[in-house]
Amino acid sequence: MENIDTLSFEQARDELRQVIQVLESGSAPLEKTLELWKRGESLAQRCRTILESALREVQQSATAPDGPSQHNSDSNSEV
């Protein structure tokens, strides 16, 4: 298993989805279930940390003196 601290948001999210699928299936033995649960908790924390960091960057950029002074009409559209 890859070190969680080196995973990108997408990698952590995708692995977390896989962990959840296995846990929801109930097919893993107890020891493996506990291991997966702990890994899932760590993956969720990694995703949360990355998202919080990104939010702080956006907020700092928006409030910076040279930050955006007006909203672009396309800013609400999805890519």
mmCIF file with all atom_site columns, C-alpha atoms in Angstrom:
data_model
loop_
_atom_site.group_PDB
_atom_site.id
_atom_site.type_symbol
_atom_site.label_atom_id
_atom_site.label_alt_id
_atom_site.label_comp_id
_atom_site.label_asym_id
_atom_site.label_entity_id
_atom_site.label_seq_id
_atom_site.pdbx_PDB_ins_code
_atom_site.Cartn_x
_atom_site.Cartn_y
_atom_site.Cartn_z
_atom_site.occupancy
_atom_site.B_iso_or_equiv
_atom_site.pdbx_formal_charge
_atom_site.auth_seq_id
_atom_site.auth_comp_id
_atom_site.auth_asym_id
_atom_site.auth_atom_id
_atom_site.pdbx_PDB_model_num
ATOM 1  C CA . MET A 1 1  ? 0.000   0.000   0.000   1.00 0.00 ? 1  MET A CA 1
ATOM 2  C CA . GLU A 1 2  ? 1.211   3.437   -0.904  1.00 0.00 ? 2  GLU A CA 1
ATOM 3  C CA . ASN A 1 3  ? 2.038   5.999   1.780   1.00 0.00 ? 3  ASN A CA 1
ATOM 4  C CA . ILE A 1 4  ? -1.105  8.089   2.256   1.00 0.00 ? 4  ILE A CA 1
ATOM 5  C CA . ASP A 1 5  ? 0.836   11.331  2.705   1.00 0.00 ? 5  ASP A CA 1
ATOM 6  C CA . THR A 1 6  ? 2.114   11.093  -0.877  1.00 0.00 ? 6  THR A CA 1
ATOM 7  C CA . LEU A 1 7  ? -1.283  10.497  -2.497  1.00 0.00 ? 7  LEU A CA 1
ATOM 8  C CA . SER A 1 8  ? -2.995  13.162  -4.556  1.00 0.00 ? 8  SER A CA 1
ATOM 9  C CA . PHE A 1 9  ? -6.585  14.026  -3.732  1.00 0.00 ? 9  PHE A CA 1
ATOM 10 C CA . GLU A 1 10 ? -7.827  11.922  -6.647  1.00 0.00 ? 10 GLU A CA 1
ATOM 11 C CA . GLN A 1 11 ? -5.722  8.912   -5.655  1.00 0.00 ? 11 GLN A CA 1
ATOM 12 C CA . ALA A 1 12 ? -6.867  9.081   -2.028  1.00 0.00 ? 12 ALA A CA 1
ATOM 13 C CA . ARG A 1 13 ? -10.507 9.540   -3.051  1.00 0.00 ? 13 ARG A CA 1
ATOM 14 C CA . ASP A 1 14 ? -10.406 6.606   -5.465  1.00 0.00 ? 14 ASP A CA 1
ATOM 15 C CA . GLU A 1 15 ? -8.758  4.295   -2.948  1.00 0.00 ? 15 GLU A CA 1
ATOM 16 C CA . LEU A 1 16 ? -11.271 5.391   -0.303  1.00 0.00 ? 16 LEU A CA 1
ATOM 17 C CA . ARG A 1 17 ? -14.098 4.436   -2.663  1.00 0.00 ? 17 ARG A CA 1
ATOM 18 C CA . GLN A 1 18 ? -12.551 0.986   -3.097  1.00 0.00 ? 18 GLN A CA 1
ATOM 19 C CA . VAL A 1 19 ? -12.178 0.558   0.663   1.00 0.00 ? 19 VAL A CA 1
ATOM 20 C CA . ILE A 1 20 ? -15.811 1.537   1.184   1.00 0.00 ? 20 ILE A CA 1
ATOM 21 C CA . GLN A 1 21 ? -16.977 -0.974  -1.433  1.00 0.00 ? 21 GLN A CA 1
ATOM 22 C CA . VAL A 1 22 ? -15.110 -3.814  0.273   1.00 0.00 ? 22 VAL A CA 1
ATOM 23 C CA . LEU A 1 23 ? -16.368 -2.797  3.720   1.00 0.00 ? 23 LEU A CA 1
ATOM 24 C CA . GLU A 1 24 ? -19.958 -2.509  2.505   1.00 0.00 ? 24 GLU A CA 1
ATOM 25 C CA . SER A 1 25 ? -19.786 -5.921  0.854   1.00 0.00 ? 25 SER A CA 1
ATOM 26 C CA . GLY A 1 26 ? -18.985 -7.542  4.197   1.00 0.00 ? 26 GLY A CA 1
ATOM 27 C CA . SER A 1 27 ? -16.774 -10.063 2.429   1.00 0.00 ? 27 SER A CA 1
ATOM 28 C CA . ALA A 1 28 ? -13.498 -9.315  4.228   1.00 0.00 ? 28 ALA A CA 1
ATOM 29 C CA . PRO A 1 29 ? -12.446 -11.218 7.353   1.00 0.00 ? 29 PRO A CA 1
ATOM 30 C CA . LEU A 1 30 ? -12.473 -9.297  10.638  1.00 0.00 ? 30 LEU A CA 1
ATOM 31 C CA . GLU A 1 31 ? -8.744  -8.501  10.721  1.00 0.00 ? 31 GLU A CA 1
ATOM 32 C CA . LYS A 1 32 ? -8.816  -7.235  7.131   1.00 0.00 ? 32 LYS A CA 1
ATOM 33 C CA . THR A 1 33 ? -11.971 -5.231  7.891   1.00 0.00 ? 33 THR A CA 1
ATOM 34 C CA . LEU A 1 34 ? -10.236 -3.475  10.795  1.00 0.00 ? 34 LEU A CA 1
ATOM 35 C CA . GLU A 1 35 ? -7.187  -2.782  8.624   1.00 0.00 ? 35 GLU A CA 1
ATOM 36 C CA . LEU A 1 36 ? -9.376  -1.378  5.852   1.00 0.00 ? 36 LEU A CA 1
ATOM 37 C CA . TRP A 1 37 ? -11.353 0.735   8.330   1.00 0.00 ? 37 TRP A CA 1
ATOM 38 C CA . LYS A 1 38 ? -8.143  2.337   9.635   1.00 0.00 ? 38 LYS A CA 1
ATOM 39 C CA . ARG A 1 39 ? -6.867  2.897   6.097   1.00 0.00 ? 39 ARG A CA 1
ATOM 40 C CA . GLY A 1 40 ? -10.213 4.424   5.122   1.00 0.00 ? 40 GLY A CA 1
ATOM 41 C CA . GLU A 1 41 ? -10.101 6.819   8.077   1.00 0.00 ? 41 GLU A CA 1
ATOM 42 C CA . SER A 1 42 ? -6.598  7.908   7.062   1.00 0.00 ? 42 SER A CA 1
ATOM 43 C CA . LEU A 1 43 ? -7.612  8.322   3.423   1.00 0.00 ? 43 LEU A CA 1
ATOM 44 C CA . ALA A 1 44 ? -10.616 10.425  4.418   1.00 0.00 ? 44 ALA A CA 1
ATOM 45 C CA . GLN A 1 45 ? -8.370  12.620  6.567   1.00 0.00 ? 45 GLN A CA 1
ATOM 46 C CA . ARG A 1 46 ? -5.948  13.033  3.638   1.00 0.00 ? 46 ARG A CA 1
ATOM 47 C CA . CYS A 1 47 ? -8.796  14.170  1.376   1.00 0.00 ? 47 CYS A CA 1
ATOM 48 C CA . ARG A 1 48 ? -10.080 16.544  4.063   1.00 0.00 ? 48 ARG A CA 1
ATOM 49 C CA . THR A 1 49 ? -6.607  18.057  4.552   1.00 0.00 ? 49 THR A CA 1
ATOM 50 C CA . ILE A 1 50 ? -6.114  18.631  0.826   1.00 0.00 ? 50 ILE A CA 1
ATOM 51 C CA . LEU A 1 51 ? -9.561  20.203  0.449   1.00 0.00 ? 51 LEU A CA 1
ATOM 52 C CA . GLU A 1 52 ? -9.045  22.490  3.451   1.00 0.00 ? 52 GLU A CA 1
ATOM 53 C CA . SER A 1 53 ? -5.691  23.595  2.058   1.00 0.00 ? 53 SER A CA 1
ATOM 54 C CA . ALA A 1 54 ? -7.227  24.330  -1.335  1.00 0.00 ? 54 ALA A CA 1
ATOM 55 C CA . LEU A 1 55 ? -10.027 26.308  0.313   1.00 0.00 ? 55 LEU A CA 1
ATOM 56 C CA . ARG A 1 56 ? -7.512  28.413  2.256   1.00 0.00 ? 56 ARG A CA 1
ATOM 57 C CA . GLU A 1 57 ? -5.607  29.150  -0.962  1.00 0.00 ? 57 GLU A CA 1
ATOM 58 C CA . VAL A 1 58 ? -8.776  30.232  -2.746  1.00 0.00 ? 58 VAL A CA 1
ATOM 59 C CA . GLN A 1 59 ? -9.826  32.419  0.176   1.00 0.00 ? 59 GLN A CA 1
ATOM 60 C CA . GLN A 1 60 ? -6.385  34.026  0.393   1.00 0.00 ? 60 GLN A CA 1
ATOM 61 C CA . SER A 1 61 ? -6.335  34.639  -3.342  1.00 0.00 ? 61 SER A CA 1
ATOM 62 C CA . ALA A 1 62 ? -9.781  36.208  -3.262  1.00 0.00 ? 62 ALA A CA 1
ATOM 63 C CA . THR A 1 63 ? -8.837  38.578  -0.445  1.00 0.00 ? 63 THR A CA 1
ATOM 64 C CA . ALA A 1 64 ? -5.336  39.453  -1.692  1.00 0.00 ? 64 ALA A CA 1
ATOM 65 C CA . PRO A 1 65 ? -4.824  43.060  -2.856  1.00 0.00 ? 65 PRO A CA 1
ATOM 66 C CA . ASP A 1 66 ? -4.007  41.835  -6.357  1.00 0.00 ? 66 ASP A CA 1
ATOM 67 C CA . GLY A 1 67 ? -6.730  39.155  -6.254  1.00 0.00 ? 67 GLY A CA 1
ATOM 68 C CA . PRO A 1 68 ? -9.821  39.182  -8.418  1.00 0.00 ? 68 PRO A CA 1
ATOM 69 C CA . SER A 1 69 ? -11.769 42.413  -8.038  1.00 0.00 ? 69 SER A CA 1
ATOM 70 C CA . GLN A 1 70 ? -14.826 41.282  -9.935  1.00 0.00 ? 70 GLN A CA 1
ATOM 71 C CA . HIS A 1 71 ? -16.487 37.958  -10.559 1.00 0.00 ? 71 HIS A CA 1
ATOM 72 C CA . ASN A 1 72 ? -16.230 36.408  -13.967 1.00 0.00 ? 72 ASN A CA 1
ATOM 73 C CA . SER A 1 73 ? -19.624 35.321  -15.254 1.00 0.00 ? 73 SER A CA 1
ATOM 74 C CA . ASP A 1 74 ? -18.089 31.957  -16.187 1.00 0.00 ? 74 ASP A CA 1
ATOM 75 C CA . SER A 1 75 ? -16.843 31.301  -12.646 1.00 0.00 ? 75 SER A CA 1
ATOM 76 C CA . ASN A 1 76 ? -19.986 29.381  -11.725 1.00 0.00 ? 76 ASN A CA 1
ATOM 77 C CA . SER A 1 77 ? -19.964 27.127  -14.767 1.00 0.00 ? 77 SER A CA 1
ATOM 78 C CA . GLU A 1 78 ? -18.498 23.662  -14.599 1.00 0.00 ? 78 GLU A CA 1
ATOM 79 C CA . VAL A 1 79 ? -15.547 22.674  -16.723 1.00 0.00 ? 79 VAL A CA 1
#
